[in-house]
XYZ file of C-alpha atoms in Angstrom:
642
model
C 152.494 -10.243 23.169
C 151.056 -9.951 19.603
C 151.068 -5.491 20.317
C 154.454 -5.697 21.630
C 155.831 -7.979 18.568
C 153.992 -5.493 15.842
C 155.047 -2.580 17.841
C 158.457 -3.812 17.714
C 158.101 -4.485 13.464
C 157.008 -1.244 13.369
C 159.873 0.598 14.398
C 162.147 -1.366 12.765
C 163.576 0.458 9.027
C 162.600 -0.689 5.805
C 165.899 -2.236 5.339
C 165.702 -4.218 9.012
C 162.288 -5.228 8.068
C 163.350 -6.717 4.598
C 166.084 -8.909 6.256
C 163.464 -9.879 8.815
C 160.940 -11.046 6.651
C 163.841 -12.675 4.483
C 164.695 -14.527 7.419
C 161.553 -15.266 8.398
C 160.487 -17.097 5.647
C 163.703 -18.803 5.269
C 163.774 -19.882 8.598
C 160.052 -21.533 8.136
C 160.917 -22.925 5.266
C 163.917 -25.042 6.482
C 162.112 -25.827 9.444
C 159.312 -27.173 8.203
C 161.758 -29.558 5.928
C 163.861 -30.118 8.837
C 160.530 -31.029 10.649
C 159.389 -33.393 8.066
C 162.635 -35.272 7.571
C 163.053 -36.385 11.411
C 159.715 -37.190 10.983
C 160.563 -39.498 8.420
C 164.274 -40.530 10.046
C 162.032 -41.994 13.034
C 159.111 -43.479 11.237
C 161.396 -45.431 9.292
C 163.819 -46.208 11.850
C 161.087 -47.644 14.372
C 159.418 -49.486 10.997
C 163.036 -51.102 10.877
C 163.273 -51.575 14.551
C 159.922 -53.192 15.015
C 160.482 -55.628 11.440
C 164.411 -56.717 12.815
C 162.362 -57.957 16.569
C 159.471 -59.429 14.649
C 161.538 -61.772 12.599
C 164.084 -62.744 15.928
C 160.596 -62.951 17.740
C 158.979 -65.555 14.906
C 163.161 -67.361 14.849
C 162.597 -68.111 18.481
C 159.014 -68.881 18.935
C 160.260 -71.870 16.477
C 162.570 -72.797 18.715
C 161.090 -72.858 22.270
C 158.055 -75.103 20.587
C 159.513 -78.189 21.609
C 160.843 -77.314 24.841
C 157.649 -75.735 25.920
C 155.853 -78.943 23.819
C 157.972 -81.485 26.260
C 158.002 -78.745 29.450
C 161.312 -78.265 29.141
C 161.995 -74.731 31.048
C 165.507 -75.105 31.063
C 165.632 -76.146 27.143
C 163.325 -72.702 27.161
C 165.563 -70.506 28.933
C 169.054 -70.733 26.982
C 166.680 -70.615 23.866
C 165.183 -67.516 25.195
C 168.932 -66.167 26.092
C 169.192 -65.843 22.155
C 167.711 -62.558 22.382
C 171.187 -61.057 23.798
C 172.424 -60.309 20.790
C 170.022 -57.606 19.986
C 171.153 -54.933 22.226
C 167.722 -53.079 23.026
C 166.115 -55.568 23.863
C 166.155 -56.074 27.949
C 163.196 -58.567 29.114
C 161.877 -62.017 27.036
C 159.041 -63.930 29.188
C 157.627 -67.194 27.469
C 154.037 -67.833 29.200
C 152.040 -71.615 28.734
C 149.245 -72.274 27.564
C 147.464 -71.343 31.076
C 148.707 -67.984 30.875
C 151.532 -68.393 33.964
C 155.107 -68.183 33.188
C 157.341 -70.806 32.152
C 160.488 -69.387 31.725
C 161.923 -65.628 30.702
C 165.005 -63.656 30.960
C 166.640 -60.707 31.807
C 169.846 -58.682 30.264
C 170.282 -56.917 34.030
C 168.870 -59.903 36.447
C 170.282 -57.896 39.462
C 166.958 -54.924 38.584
C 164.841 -58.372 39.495
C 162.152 -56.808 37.492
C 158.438 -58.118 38.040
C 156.729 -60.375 35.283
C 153.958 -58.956 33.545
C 150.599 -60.364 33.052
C 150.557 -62.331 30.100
C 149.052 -59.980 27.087
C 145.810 -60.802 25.601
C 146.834 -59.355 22.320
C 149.410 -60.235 19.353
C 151.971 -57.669 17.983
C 153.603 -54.743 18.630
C 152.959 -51.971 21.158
C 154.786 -48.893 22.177
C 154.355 -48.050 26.012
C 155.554 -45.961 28.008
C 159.188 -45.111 26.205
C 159.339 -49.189 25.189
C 158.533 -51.687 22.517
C 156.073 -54.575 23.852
C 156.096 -57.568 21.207
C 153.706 -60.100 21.550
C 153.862 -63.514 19.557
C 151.966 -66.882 20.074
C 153.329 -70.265 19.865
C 151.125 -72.426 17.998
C 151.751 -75.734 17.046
C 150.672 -77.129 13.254
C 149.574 -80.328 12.527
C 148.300 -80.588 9.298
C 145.203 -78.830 9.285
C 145.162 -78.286 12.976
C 146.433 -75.749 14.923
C 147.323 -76.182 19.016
C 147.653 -73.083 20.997
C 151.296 -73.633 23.058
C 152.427 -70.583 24.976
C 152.690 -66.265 24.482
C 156.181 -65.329 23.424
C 156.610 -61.497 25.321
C 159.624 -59.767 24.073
C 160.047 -55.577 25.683
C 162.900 -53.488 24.228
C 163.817 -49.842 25.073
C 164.282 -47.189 22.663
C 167.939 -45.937 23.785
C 168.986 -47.078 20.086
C 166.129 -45.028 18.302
C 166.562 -41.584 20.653
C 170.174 -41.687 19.895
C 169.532 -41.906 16.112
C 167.192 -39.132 16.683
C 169.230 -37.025 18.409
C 171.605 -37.597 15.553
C 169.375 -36.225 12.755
C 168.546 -33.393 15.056
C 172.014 -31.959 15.495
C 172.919 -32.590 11.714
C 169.607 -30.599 10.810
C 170.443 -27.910 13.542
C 173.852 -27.228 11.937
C 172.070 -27.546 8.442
C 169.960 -24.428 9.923
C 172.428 -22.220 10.858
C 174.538 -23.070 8.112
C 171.236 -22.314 5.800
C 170.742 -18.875 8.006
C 173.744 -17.657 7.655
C 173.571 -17.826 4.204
C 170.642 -16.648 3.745
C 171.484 -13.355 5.928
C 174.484 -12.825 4.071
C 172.555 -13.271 0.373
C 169.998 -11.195 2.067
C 172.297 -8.104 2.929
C 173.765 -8.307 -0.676
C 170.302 -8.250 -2.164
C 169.252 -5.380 -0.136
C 172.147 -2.888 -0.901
C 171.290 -3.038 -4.469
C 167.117 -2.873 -3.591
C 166.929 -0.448 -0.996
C 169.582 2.063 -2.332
C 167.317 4.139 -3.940
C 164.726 4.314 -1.107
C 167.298 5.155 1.166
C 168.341 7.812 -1.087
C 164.946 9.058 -1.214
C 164.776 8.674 2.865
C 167.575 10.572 3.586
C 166.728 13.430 1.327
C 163.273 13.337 2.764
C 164.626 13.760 6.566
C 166.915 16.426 5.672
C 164.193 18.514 4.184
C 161.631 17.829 7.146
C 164.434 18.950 9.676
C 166.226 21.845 7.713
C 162.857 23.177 6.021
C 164.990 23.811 2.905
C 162.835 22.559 -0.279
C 166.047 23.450 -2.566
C 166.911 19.814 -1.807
C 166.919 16.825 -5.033
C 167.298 12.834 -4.447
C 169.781 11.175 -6.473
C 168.213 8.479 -9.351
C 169.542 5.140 -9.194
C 168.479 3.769 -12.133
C 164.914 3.596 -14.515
C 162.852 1.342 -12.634
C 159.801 2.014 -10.412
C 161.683 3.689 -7.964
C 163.542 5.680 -10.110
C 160.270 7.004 -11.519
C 159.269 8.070 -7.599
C 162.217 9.604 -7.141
C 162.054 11.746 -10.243
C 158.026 12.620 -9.400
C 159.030 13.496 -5.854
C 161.663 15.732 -7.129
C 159.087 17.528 -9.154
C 156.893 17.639 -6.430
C 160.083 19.285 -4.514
C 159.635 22.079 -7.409
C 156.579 22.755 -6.574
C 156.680 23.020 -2.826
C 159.798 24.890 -3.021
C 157.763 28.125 -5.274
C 154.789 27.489 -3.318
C 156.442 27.875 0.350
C 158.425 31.259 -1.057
C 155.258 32.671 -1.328
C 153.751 30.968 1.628
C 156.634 32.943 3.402
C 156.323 36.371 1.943
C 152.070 35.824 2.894
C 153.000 34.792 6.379
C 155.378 37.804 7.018
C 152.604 39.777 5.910
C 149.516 38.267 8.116
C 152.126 38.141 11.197
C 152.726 42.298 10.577
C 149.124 42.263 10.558
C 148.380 40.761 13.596
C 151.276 42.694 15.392
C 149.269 45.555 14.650
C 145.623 44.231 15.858
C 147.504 43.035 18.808
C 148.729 46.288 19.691
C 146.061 48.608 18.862
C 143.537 45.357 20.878
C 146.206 45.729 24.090
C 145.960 49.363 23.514
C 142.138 49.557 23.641
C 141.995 47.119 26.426
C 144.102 49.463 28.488
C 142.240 52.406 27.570
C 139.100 50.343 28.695
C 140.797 48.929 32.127
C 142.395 52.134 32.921
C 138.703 54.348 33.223
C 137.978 55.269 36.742
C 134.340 53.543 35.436
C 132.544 50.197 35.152
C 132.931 49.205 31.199
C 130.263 46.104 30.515
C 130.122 44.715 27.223
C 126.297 43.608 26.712
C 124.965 41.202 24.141
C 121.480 40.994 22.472
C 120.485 38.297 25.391
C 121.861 40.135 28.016
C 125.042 38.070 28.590
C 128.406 39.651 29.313
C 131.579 40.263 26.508
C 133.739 42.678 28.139
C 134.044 43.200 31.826
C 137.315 45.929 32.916
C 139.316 46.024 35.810
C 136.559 48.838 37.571
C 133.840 45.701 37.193
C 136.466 43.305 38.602
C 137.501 45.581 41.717
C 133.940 46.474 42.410
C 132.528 42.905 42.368
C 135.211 41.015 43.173
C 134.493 38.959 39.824
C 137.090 38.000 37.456
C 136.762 38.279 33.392
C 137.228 35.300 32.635
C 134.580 34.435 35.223
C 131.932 36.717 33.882
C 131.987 36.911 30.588
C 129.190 34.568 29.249
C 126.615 35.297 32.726
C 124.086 38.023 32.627
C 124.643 41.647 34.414
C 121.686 40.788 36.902
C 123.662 37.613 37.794
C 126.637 39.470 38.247
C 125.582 42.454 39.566
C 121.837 42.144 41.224
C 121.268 45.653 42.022
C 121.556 46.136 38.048
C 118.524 44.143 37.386
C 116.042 47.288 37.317
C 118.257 48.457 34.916
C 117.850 45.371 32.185
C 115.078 46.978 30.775
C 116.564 50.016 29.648
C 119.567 47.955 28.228
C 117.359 46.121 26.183
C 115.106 49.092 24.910
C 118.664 51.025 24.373
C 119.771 48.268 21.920
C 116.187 47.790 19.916
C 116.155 51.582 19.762
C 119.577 51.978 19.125
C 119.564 55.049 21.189
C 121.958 56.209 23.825
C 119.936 56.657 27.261
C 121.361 58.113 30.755
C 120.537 58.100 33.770
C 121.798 59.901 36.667
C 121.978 59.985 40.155
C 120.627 56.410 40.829
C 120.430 54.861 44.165
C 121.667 51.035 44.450
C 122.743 49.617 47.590
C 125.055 47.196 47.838
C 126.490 44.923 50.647
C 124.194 47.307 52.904
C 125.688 50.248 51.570
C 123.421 53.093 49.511
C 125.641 54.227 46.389
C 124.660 56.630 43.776
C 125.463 56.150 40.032
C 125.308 57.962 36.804
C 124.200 54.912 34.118
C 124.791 55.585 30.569
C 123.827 52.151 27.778
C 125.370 53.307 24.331
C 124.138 50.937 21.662
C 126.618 49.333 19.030
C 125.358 50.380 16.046
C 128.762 49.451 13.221
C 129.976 46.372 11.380
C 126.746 44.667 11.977
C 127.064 44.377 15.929
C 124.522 43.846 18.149
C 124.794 44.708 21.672
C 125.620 47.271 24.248
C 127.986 49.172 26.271
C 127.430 50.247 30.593
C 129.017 53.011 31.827
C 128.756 53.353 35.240
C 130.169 56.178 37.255
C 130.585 55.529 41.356
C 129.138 59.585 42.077
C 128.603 59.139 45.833
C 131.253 61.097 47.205
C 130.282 63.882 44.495
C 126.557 63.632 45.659
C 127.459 63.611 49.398
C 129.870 66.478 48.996
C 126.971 68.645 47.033
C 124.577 67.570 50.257
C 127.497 68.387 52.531
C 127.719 71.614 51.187
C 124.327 72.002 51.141
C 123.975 71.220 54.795
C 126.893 73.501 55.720
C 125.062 76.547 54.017
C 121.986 75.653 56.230
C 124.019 75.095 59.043
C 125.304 78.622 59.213
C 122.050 80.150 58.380
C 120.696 78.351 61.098
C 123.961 78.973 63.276
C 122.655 82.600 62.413
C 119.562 82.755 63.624
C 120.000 80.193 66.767
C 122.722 83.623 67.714
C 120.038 86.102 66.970
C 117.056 83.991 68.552
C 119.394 83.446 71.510
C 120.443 87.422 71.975
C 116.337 88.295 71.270
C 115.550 85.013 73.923
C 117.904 86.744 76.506
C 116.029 89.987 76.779
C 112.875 88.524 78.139
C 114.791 85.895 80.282
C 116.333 88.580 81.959
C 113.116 90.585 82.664
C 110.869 87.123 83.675
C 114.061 86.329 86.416
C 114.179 89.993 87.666
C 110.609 89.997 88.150
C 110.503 86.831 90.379
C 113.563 88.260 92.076
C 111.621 91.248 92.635
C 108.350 88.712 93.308
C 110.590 87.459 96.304
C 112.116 90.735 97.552
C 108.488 92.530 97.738
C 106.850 90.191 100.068
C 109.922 89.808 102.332
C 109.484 90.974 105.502
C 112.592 92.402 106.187
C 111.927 95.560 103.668
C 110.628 98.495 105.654
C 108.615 99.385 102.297
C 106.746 96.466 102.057
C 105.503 96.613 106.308
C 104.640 100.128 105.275
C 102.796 99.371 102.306
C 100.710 96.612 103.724
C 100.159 98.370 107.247
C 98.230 101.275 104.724
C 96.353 98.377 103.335
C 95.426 97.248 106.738
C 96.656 93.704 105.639
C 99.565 92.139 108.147
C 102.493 90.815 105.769
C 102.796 87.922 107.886
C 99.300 86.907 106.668
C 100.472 87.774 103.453
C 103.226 85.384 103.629
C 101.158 82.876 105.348
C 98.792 82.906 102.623
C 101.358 82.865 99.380
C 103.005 79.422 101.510
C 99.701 77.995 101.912
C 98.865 77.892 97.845
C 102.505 77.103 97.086
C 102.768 80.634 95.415
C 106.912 81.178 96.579
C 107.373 77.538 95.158
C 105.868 78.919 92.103
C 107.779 81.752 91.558
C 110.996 79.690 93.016
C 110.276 77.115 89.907
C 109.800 80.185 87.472
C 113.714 81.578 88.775
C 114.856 77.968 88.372
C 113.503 77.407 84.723
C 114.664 80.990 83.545
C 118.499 80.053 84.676
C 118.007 76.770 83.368
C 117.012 78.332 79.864
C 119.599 81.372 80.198
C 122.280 78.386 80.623
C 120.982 76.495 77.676
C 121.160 80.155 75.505
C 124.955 80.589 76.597
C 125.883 77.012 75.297
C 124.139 77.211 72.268
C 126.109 81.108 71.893
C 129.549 79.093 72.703
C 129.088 76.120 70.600
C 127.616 78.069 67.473
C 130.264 81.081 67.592
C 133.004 78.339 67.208
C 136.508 81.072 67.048
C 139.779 80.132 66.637
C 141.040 76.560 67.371
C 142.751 77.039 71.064
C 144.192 74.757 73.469
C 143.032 74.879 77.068
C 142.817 73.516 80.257
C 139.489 71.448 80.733
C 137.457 69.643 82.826
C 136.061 66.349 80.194
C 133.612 65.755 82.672
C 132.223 69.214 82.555
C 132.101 69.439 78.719
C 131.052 65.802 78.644
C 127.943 67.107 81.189
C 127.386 70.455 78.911
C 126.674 68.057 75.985
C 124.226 66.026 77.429
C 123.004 69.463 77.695
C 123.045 70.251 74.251
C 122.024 66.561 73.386
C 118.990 67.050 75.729
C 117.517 69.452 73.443
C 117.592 67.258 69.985
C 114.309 66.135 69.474
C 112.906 64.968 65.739
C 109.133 64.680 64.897
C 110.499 62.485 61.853
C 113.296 60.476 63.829
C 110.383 60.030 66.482
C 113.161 60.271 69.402
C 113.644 62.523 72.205
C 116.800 62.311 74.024
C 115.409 63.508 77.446
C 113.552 59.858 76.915
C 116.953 58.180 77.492
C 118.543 57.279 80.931
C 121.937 58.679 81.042
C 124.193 56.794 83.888
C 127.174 58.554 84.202
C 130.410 57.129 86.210
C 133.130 59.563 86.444
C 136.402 58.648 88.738
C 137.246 61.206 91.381
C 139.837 63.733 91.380
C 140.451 63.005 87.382
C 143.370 65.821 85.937
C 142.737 68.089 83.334
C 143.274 67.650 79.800
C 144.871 70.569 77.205
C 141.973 70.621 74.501
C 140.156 73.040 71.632
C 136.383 72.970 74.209
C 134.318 73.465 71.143
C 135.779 70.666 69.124
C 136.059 68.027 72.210
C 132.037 69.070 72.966
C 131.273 68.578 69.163
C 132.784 64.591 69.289
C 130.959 64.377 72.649
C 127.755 65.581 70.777
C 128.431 63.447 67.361
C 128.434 60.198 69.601
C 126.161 61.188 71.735
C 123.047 62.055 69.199
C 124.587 58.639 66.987
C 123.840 56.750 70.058
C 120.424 58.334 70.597
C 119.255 57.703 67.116
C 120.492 53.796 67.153
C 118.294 53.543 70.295
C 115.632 55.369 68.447
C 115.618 52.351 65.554
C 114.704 49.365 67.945
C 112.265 48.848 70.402
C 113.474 45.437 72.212
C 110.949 46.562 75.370
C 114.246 47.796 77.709
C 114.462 51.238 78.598
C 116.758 53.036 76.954
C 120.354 53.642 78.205
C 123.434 55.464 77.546
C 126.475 54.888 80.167
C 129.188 58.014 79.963
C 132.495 56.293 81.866
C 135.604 58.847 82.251
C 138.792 56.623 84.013
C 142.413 57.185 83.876
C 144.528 54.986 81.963
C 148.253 55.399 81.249
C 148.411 59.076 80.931
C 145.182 59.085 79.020
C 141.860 59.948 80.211
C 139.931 57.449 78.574
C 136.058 57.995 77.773
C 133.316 55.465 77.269
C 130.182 56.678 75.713
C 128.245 53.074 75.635
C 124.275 52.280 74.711
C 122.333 49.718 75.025
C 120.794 49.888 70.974
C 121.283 47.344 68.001
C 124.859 47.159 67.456
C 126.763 47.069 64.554
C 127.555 44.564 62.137
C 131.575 43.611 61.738
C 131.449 44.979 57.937
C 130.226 48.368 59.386
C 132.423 48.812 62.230
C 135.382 48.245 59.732
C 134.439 51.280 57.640
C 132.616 53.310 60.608
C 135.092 56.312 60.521
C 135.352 56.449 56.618
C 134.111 59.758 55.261
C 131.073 60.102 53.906
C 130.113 56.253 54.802
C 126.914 56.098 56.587
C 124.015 53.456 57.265
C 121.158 55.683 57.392
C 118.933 56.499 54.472
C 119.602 58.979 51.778
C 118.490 62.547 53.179
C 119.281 61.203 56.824
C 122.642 61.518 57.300
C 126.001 62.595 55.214
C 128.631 60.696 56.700
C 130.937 63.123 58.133
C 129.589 63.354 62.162
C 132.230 59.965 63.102
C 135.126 60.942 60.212
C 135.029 64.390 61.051
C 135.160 63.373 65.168
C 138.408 60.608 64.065
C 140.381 63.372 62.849
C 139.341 66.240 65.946
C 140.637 63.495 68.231
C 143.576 61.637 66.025
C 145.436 64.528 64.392
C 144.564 67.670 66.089
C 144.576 66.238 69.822
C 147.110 63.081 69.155
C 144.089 60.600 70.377
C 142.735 57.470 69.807
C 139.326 56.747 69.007
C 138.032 53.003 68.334
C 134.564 51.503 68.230
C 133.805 48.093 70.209
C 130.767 45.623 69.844
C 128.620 44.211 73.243
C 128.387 40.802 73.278
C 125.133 41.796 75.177
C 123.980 44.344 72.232
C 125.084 47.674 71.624
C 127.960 49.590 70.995
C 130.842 51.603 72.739
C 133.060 54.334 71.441
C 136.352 54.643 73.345
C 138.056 57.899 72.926
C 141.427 58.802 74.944
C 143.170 62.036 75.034
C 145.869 62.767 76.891
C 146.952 64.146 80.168
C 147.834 67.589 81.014
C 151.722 67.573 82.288
């Protein structure tokens, strides 16, 4: 209540809280007079009240001695009856000596109201909104004195409230009258007092809401608040010179800082618009700038780095902390190039250059970092293209110089085979000049398995001369042409080719893995480019045999080749049994140059170079699916010859 009421004084103006504290004091003033004189209007009223019943209470104890003397109660009771002419008075009861009643009456004897005990006291009581008088009757004899009877008198106070009530309304309209007064004095009083300040206030809002110090207050007179008003209007002087130049400084500093803010929005899009990572670096390693490059890369907002360290932010930096720290106490710009950092399970390569800041007293660093994996992958494509021809070179000439023996080792068992046969009249010659029957000759070359021999010898030759002619095919390569195939044919000649990738380092052999092959019957032809089709058949196939290669989970090694039909599409299954794939891998499986395999092992290319043979040049579809079981299968479809 107290908050709210100085809350409420608070807001009111200087003028409203003037009149209030006028009225305020007035107000206290009269009633603490008005107070004090029906204070004194009852005091003295009740003094008169109780003296006027005393002396009719002492007139009529005078009077009832002799009837209460002789025990005369009727004598008593139209003495008693006296009392009617006092108004306020409504009960008289005269008691004996014994304390029981004698006689009494009553103004209103139809209320029947019970007698009181007699009182053991003498005087005057007030109780309960009436006036009890008590007097005894004593009888004097000379010097002796005989106790009689109690004289009880009650009264109400009807007469005294209605006097009181009386004073109260005439002090009331005193009050208002006063208040009235005393707010019109006030208001009068006021105009003259407060017309300076409210001079002064109203210059003093229009300056704080129009900003225009040009302003003066009016002087009302030479007293103390025309004094104020004259200082303030020198102060006005001085605010007035003082906020021109403020202005002309401010226009100046806000040019100013146009200009840093455009040349600091400028740099900060020079920074966020390099193709590299831009890290800020201070003496203790935390973060001050961090571009957009950092941001896409880590997935890390600004505002959320600045203030961490670059091994908190980037962990596959923390090798690297050193060298930031020796760049700034050297104060020497150091680069490094070509470095391998993996990250999410993928092997990057970066050129790192730390320039120290050496000006204006700053302490700290600058990271460059340049993402140079497709650069590095492209040089070891490039690389492995070069060797690739070489090789494809010399796998033509080995093949040509292989084919000359071939030929003479398979028409020397053919020969082998046609010069014990019987059924040549040169060799029963021959052996009947020897003596020796070529039956027995034949008899004896069964018997040590010598046909078998050269049979196996025949077999292996053809076997090799086939291998020769696919490795002739698949390394000439020619112009890209569309014919009609058999996929289960070229899928069979590269198993073929697969069959003869073995690796000392990779420590697989593919002749090691069962190959379960389930082709449907009577499948059409498809209109493909052979050498292309057999080099996606060999990319999966060798990726397969290499994931097998990396576990060893004690089951034999599988790879299931399907070939169904599906809604004109021959659709092809090339499944294993290996490791799998995690979800993040088979997202970006098809990407160029993204690989899983250590640096040296692998560029990239095999699965995005295989997505576009099928996709683009033989309208395809290629997709990769994940075993609940383990493992992984590559779906390829092509469509169906019309």
């Amino acid at each position: 209540m107290i908050s709210k009421l100085s809350y409420f004084i608070n807001r009111l103006s200087l003028r409203g809280k003037l009149l209030l504290v006028t009225m305020a004091v007035a107000g206290f003033a009269i009633l603490v007079a008005s107070s004090a004189f029906v204070a004194f209007q009852w005091y003295s009223f009740r003094e008169v009240t109780v003296a006027r019943q005393a002396d009719q209470l002492s007139l009529v104890a005078k009077n009832v001695t002799a009837s209460i003397t002789f025990d005369d109660a009727l004598d008593a009771r139209e003495v008693l009856s006296s009392f009617a002419v006092i108004k306020s008075i409504t009960n008289v009861w005269l008691f004996d000596k014994n304390h029981r009643l004698f006689a009494e009456w009553q103004r209103d004897p139809e209320k029947n109201e019970p007698v009181p005990e007699c009182p053991d006291y003498t005087g005057h009581r007030f109780l309960q909104g009436t006036l009890l008088s008590v007097k005894p009757i004593v009888l004097e004899s000379g010097i002796h004195r005989s106790y009689l009877g109690t004289l009880v008198v009650r009264s109400n106070m009807d007469e005294l409230r209605r006097y009181l009530n009386q004073n109260i309304l005439a002090v009331v309209a005193m009050m208002i009258i006063t208040f009235f007064l005393t707010w019109f004095l006030s208001n009068r009083l006021r105009g003259i007092i407060l017309k300076s300040i409210e001079n002064l206030s109203t210059t003093m809002r229009q300056i704080t809401e129009k900003r225009d110090y040009s302003q003066r207050a009016q002087v009302w007179g030479d007293d103390e608040l025309g004094l104020m008003t004259g200082y303030f209007n020198d102060m006005l002087i001085e605010i007035e010179s003082r906020d021109l130049l403020l202005h002309d400084n401010v226009a100046s500093l806000e040019a100013r800082e146009q200009e840093l803010n455009e040349l600091r929005n400028y740099l900060e899009n020079v920074i966020n618009s390099m193709p590299s990572i831009l890290v800020g670096i201070d003496p203790e390693g935390e973060v001050t700038q961090w571009n957009f490059e950092a941001e896409k890369v880590s997935g890390i907002k600004k505002n959320e780095a600045v203030g961490r360290t670059l091994d908190d932010l980037l962990p596959e930096f923390q090798a690297e902390m050193a060298d930031i720290r020796e760049t700034i106490a050297r104060r020497e710009v150091k680069t490094s190039n070509k470095v391998v950092q993996g990250r999410e399970g993928e092997v990057k390569y970066n050129d790192i250059t730390i320039y120290p800041l050496v000006a204006n007293g700053i302490s700290g660093a600058v990271v460059r970092v340049d993402d140079v994996t497709e650069k590095v992958r492209l040089e070891n494509m490039m690389v492995q293209t070069e060797k690739m021809m070489s090789v494809g070179g010399l796998a033509a000439g080995m093949a040509h110089e292989i084919n000359n023996p071939l030929g003479i080792m398979m028409q020397a068992c053919q020969n082998i085979v046609r010069r014990l046969s019987p059924d040549l009249k040169a060799n029963q010659r021959v052996a009947d000049g020897l003596e020796v029957p070529i039956d027995k000759i034949l008899e004896y070359c069964e018997k040590r398995n010598i046909l078998v021999m050269v049979n196996d010898i025949g077999e292996a030759g053809e076997r090799a001369a086939r291998i020769v002619t696919n490795m002739l095919q698949f390394s000439r390569g020619g112009e890209a042409r569309f014919e009609a195939a058999d996929l289960s044919e070229l899928l069979d000649k590269s198993v073929e080719l697969a069959a003869n990738d073995y690796d000392l380092k990779k420590k697989y052999d593919f002749r090691h893995i069962e190959i379960v092959r389930e082709y449907d019957e009577n499948l059409p032809q498809v209109s493909v480019v052979k050498t292309e089709i057999e080099q996606v058949f060999l990319n999966l196939l060798k990726n397969s045999a290499q994931a097998l290669a990396s576990v060893d989970n004690g089951t034999k090694s599988q790879i299931a080749l399907r070939i169904t039909r599906e809604d004109g599409f021959l659709r092809v299954e090339v499944q294993d049994n290996g490791p799998g794939m995690s979800d993040a891998v088979r997202k970006r499986v098809f990407e160029p140059f993204f690989t899983t395999k250590s640096p040296g092992l692998g560029t990239g290319l095999g699965l995005s170079v295989s997505y576009m043979i099928v996709t683009n040049n033989h309208k395809g579809t290629i997709e990769v699916e994940m075993l609940h079981a383990g493992g992984t299968c590559f779906i390829l479809r092509l469509p169906i010859l019309n």
